[in-house]
Amino acid sequence: MRLEEIIGAHIADRRADEGMSQAELGEALGQHLEKPWSRQAVHAAEKGKRAFTAAELVAIALALDVELSELMEPPLKQRHEDVELQRGTISARKLAAVVAPETPEQWERRADLKTLRQISPMLTGVIQTLKILNISLGGLLTTEEEQEARENPEGAQQWAQEALAARATLTAALADMVGQSVQSEDRKAAIKRVEKALAVATGTEGGSDS
């Protein structure tokens, strides 16, 4: 692999993480260079088809809010390969040691941050789904039925009791996910509560909790 390809891949990944288009990145580079880059220029850079100057690398790091060393660091899965320079080659491990001589603790922290960036959109989708389900469960009971189920749970109809319990369970699970609960519960228990709430809402709950 070529050094330009490593840099280009990092640019593309970081740009995607930031939610920027190639045209937007090109405009941002114009704040640090003589003129903005076209979308085609950014595309060529991400494909490893551009020989970067030092000024361009600094501008890219500033525009993407990333450390300069991260742009040149070989991916872990390719550390066993050689990296092609303009003249000769260098092992990917040696290049990594030169551009990013970080401690194991620093590497672990950066890996965790990258993982968080990747799963955050998925977690947001899950929370939104739970909120919609909570609203749907709320529509199953009228105000009078809900008040009766709260004040006289033994005398309320079975389905009203279940709907009210499901709402309470789902609300608690949602609070756990967004960090609003007073006391965090076991992860497995939270998952089980959500599964039971879904079963009640869809009418598929059986007689067993298993």
XYZ file of C-alpha atoms in Angstrom:
210
model
C 0.000 0.000 0.000
C 1.073 3.569 -0.648
C 1.338 6.268 2.003
C -1.052 8.436 -0.003
C -3.648 5.647 0.128
C -3.370 5.445 3.914
C -3.846 9.188 4.239
C -6.728 9.183 1.768
C -8.565 6.404 3.593
C -8.244 8.266 6.896
C -9.554 11.453 5.280
C -12.598 9.630 3.905
C -13.349 7.916 7.229
C -12.985 11.071 9.284
C -15.033 13.128 6.834
C -17.838 10.553 7.057
C -17.654 10.616 10.864
C -18.031 14.395 10.764
C -20.993 14.164 8.387
C -19.288 16.297 5.748
C -19.621 15.971 1.998
C -16.567 16.110 -0.235
C -17.624 19.558 -1.399
C -17.969 20.781 2.198
C -14.513 19.506 3.089
C -13.113 21.238 0.027
C -14.659 24.529 1.157
C -13.308 24.056 4.680
C -9.794 23.562 3.320
C -10.061 26.973 1.714
C -9.880 28.513 5.196
C -6.319 27.244 5.599
C -4.994 27.104 2.021
C -4.715 29.630 -0.791
C -8.006 28.425 -2.250
C -10.664 25.752 -1.605
C -10.425 22.297 -3.112
C -12.977 21.102 -5.621
C -15.046 18.012 -4.895
C -12.991 16.200 -7.521
C -9.759 17.139 -5.737
C -11.072 15.780 -2.427
C -12.222 12.608 -4.181
C -8.776 12.107 -5.716
C -7.117 12.682 -2.337
C -9.355 10.107 -0.642
C -8.457 7.569 -3.322
C -4.752 8.096 -2.652
C -4.140 9.795 -5.989
C -2.646 13.009 -4.621
C 0.859 13.735 -3.365
C 0.189 15.877 -0.297
C 2.290 18.848 0.732
C 2.970 19.572 4.397
C 0.662 22.596 4.258
C -2.154 20.490 2.807
C -1.819 17.838 5.512
C -1.968 20.489 8.232
C -5.023 22.061 6.578
C -6.779 18.692 6.353
C -6.049 17.951 10.016
C -7.462 21.340 11.020
C -10.551 21.004 8.832
C -11.342 17.520 10.156
C -10.318 18.287 13.759
C -7.940 15.340 13.859
C -4.337 14.919 14.935
C -1.878 15.017 12.069
C -0.370 11.687 13.109
C -3.739 9.935 12.743
C -3.840 10.799 9.044
C -0.618 8.898 8.377
C -0.972 5.997 10.801
C -1.408 2.601 9.063
C -4.547 0.620 10.009
C -3.989 -2.138 12.557
C -5.043 -4.881 10.145
C -2.355 -3.772 7.688
C 0.542 -3.399 10.112
C 2.191 -6.517 8.658
C 2.470 -4.905 5.199
C 5.024 -2.533 3.718
C 4.273 1.078 2.886
C 5.503 2.525 -0.399
C 7.215 5.895 -0.199
C 8.408 7.977 -3.152
C 11.690 6.082 -2.992
C 11.762 2.697 -1.346
C 9.475 1.153 1.246
C 9.088 1.066 5.002
C 7.284 -1.418 7.210
C 3.868 -0.297 8.392
C 4.860 -1.002 11.992
C 7.891 1.286 11.715
C 5.783 4.013 10.117
C 3.243 3.724 12.946
C 6.022 4.010 15.524
C 7.351 7.130 13.795
C 4.098 9.030 13.276
C 2.164 7.856 16.356
C 4.392 6.643 19.197
C 1.494 6.331 21.628
C 1.150 4.271 24.782
C -1.245 1.291 24.971
C -3.537 3.401 27.158
C -3.671 6.167 24.538
C -4.409 3.688 21.763
C -7.209 2.060 23.797
C -8.805 5.433 24.525
C -8.737 6.446 20.855
C -10.182 3.070 19.824
C -12.996 3.509 22.353
C -13.784 6.985 21.019
C -13.952 5.667 17.457
C -16.290 2.889 18.579
C -18.533 5.418 20.324
C -18.738 7.500 17.155
C -19.831 4.416 15.231
C -22.530 3.197 17.659
C -23.990 6.584 18.625
C -26.324 6.762 15.567
C -27.582 3.242 16.321
C -28.255 4.082 19.970
C -30.128 7.216 18.926
C -32.360 5.109 16.672
C -33.105 2.650 19.468
C -34.033 5.433 21.885
C -36.333 7.056 19.321
C -38.053 3.696 18.729
C -38.629 3.253 22.458
C -40.070 6.764 22.723
C -42.509 6.058 19.891
C -43.505 2.771 21.522
C -44.038 4.551 24.826
C -46.387 7.019 23.125
C -48.242 4.150 21.448
C -48.721 2.395 24.779
C -50.051 5.627 26.230
C -52.800 5.652 23.615
C -54.123 2.297 24.789
C -55.654 3.809 27.936
C -58.029 6.730 28.340
C -57.425 9.161 31.189
C -60.266 7.624 33.186
C -59.028 4.065 32.622
C -55.501 5.008 33.592
C -56.660 6.778 36.753
C -58.813 3.787 37.714
C -55.949 1.358 37.120
C -53.648 3.463 39.282
C -56.110 4.028 42.134
C -57.687 0.579 42.138
C -55.293 -1.849 40.439
C -57.076 -4.939 41.777
C -60.424 -3.820 40.364
C -59.097 -2.687 36.989
C -59.423 -4.864 33.921
C -56.531 -7.239 33.284
C -55.556 -5.641 29.970
C -55.548 -2.181 31.578
C -53.240 -3.412 34.330
C -50.896 -4.923 31.764
C -50.857 -1.803 29.596
C -50.144 0.427 32.594
C -47.392 -1.904 33.817
C -45.879 -2.029 30.335
C -45.781 1.758 30.154
C -44.057 1.974 33.520
C -41.570 -0.711 32.540
C -40.805 0.887 29.186
C -40.391 4.318 30.764
C -37.927 2.874 33.277
C -35.995 1.096 30.534
C -35.871 4.281 28.460
C -34.635 6.233 31.481
C -31.890 3.658 32.004
C -30.754 3.987 28.376
C -30.495 7.793 28.458
C -28.952 7.831 31.926
C -31.900 9.406 33.756
C -32.724 6.635 36.230
C -31.875 7.220 39.873
C -30.392 3.764 40.263
C -29.021 1.848 37.271
C -30.210 -1.776 37.007
C -28.608 -4.863 35.595
C -28.301 -4.787 31.811
C -30.031 -8.130 31.366
C -32.981 -7.016 33.481
C -33.388 -3.886 31.374
C -33.411 -5.939 28.183
C -35.984 -8.322 29.642
C -38.239 -5.436 30.640
C -38.155 -4.010 27.124
C -38.881 -7.424 25.610
C -41.879 -7.875 27.906
C -43.175 -4.408 27.082
C -42.927 -5.173 23.370
C -44.756 -8.463 23.886
C -47.604 -6.751 25.750
C -47.875 -4.013 23.133
C -48.091 -6.493 20.292
C -50.334 -8.952 22.127
C -47.824 -11.780 21.894
C -47.070 -12.163 25.594
C -47.570 -15.717 26.851
C -48.071 -17.079 30.294
C -44.334 -17.563 30.897
C -41.716 -14.864 31.446
C -39.013 -16.987 29.813
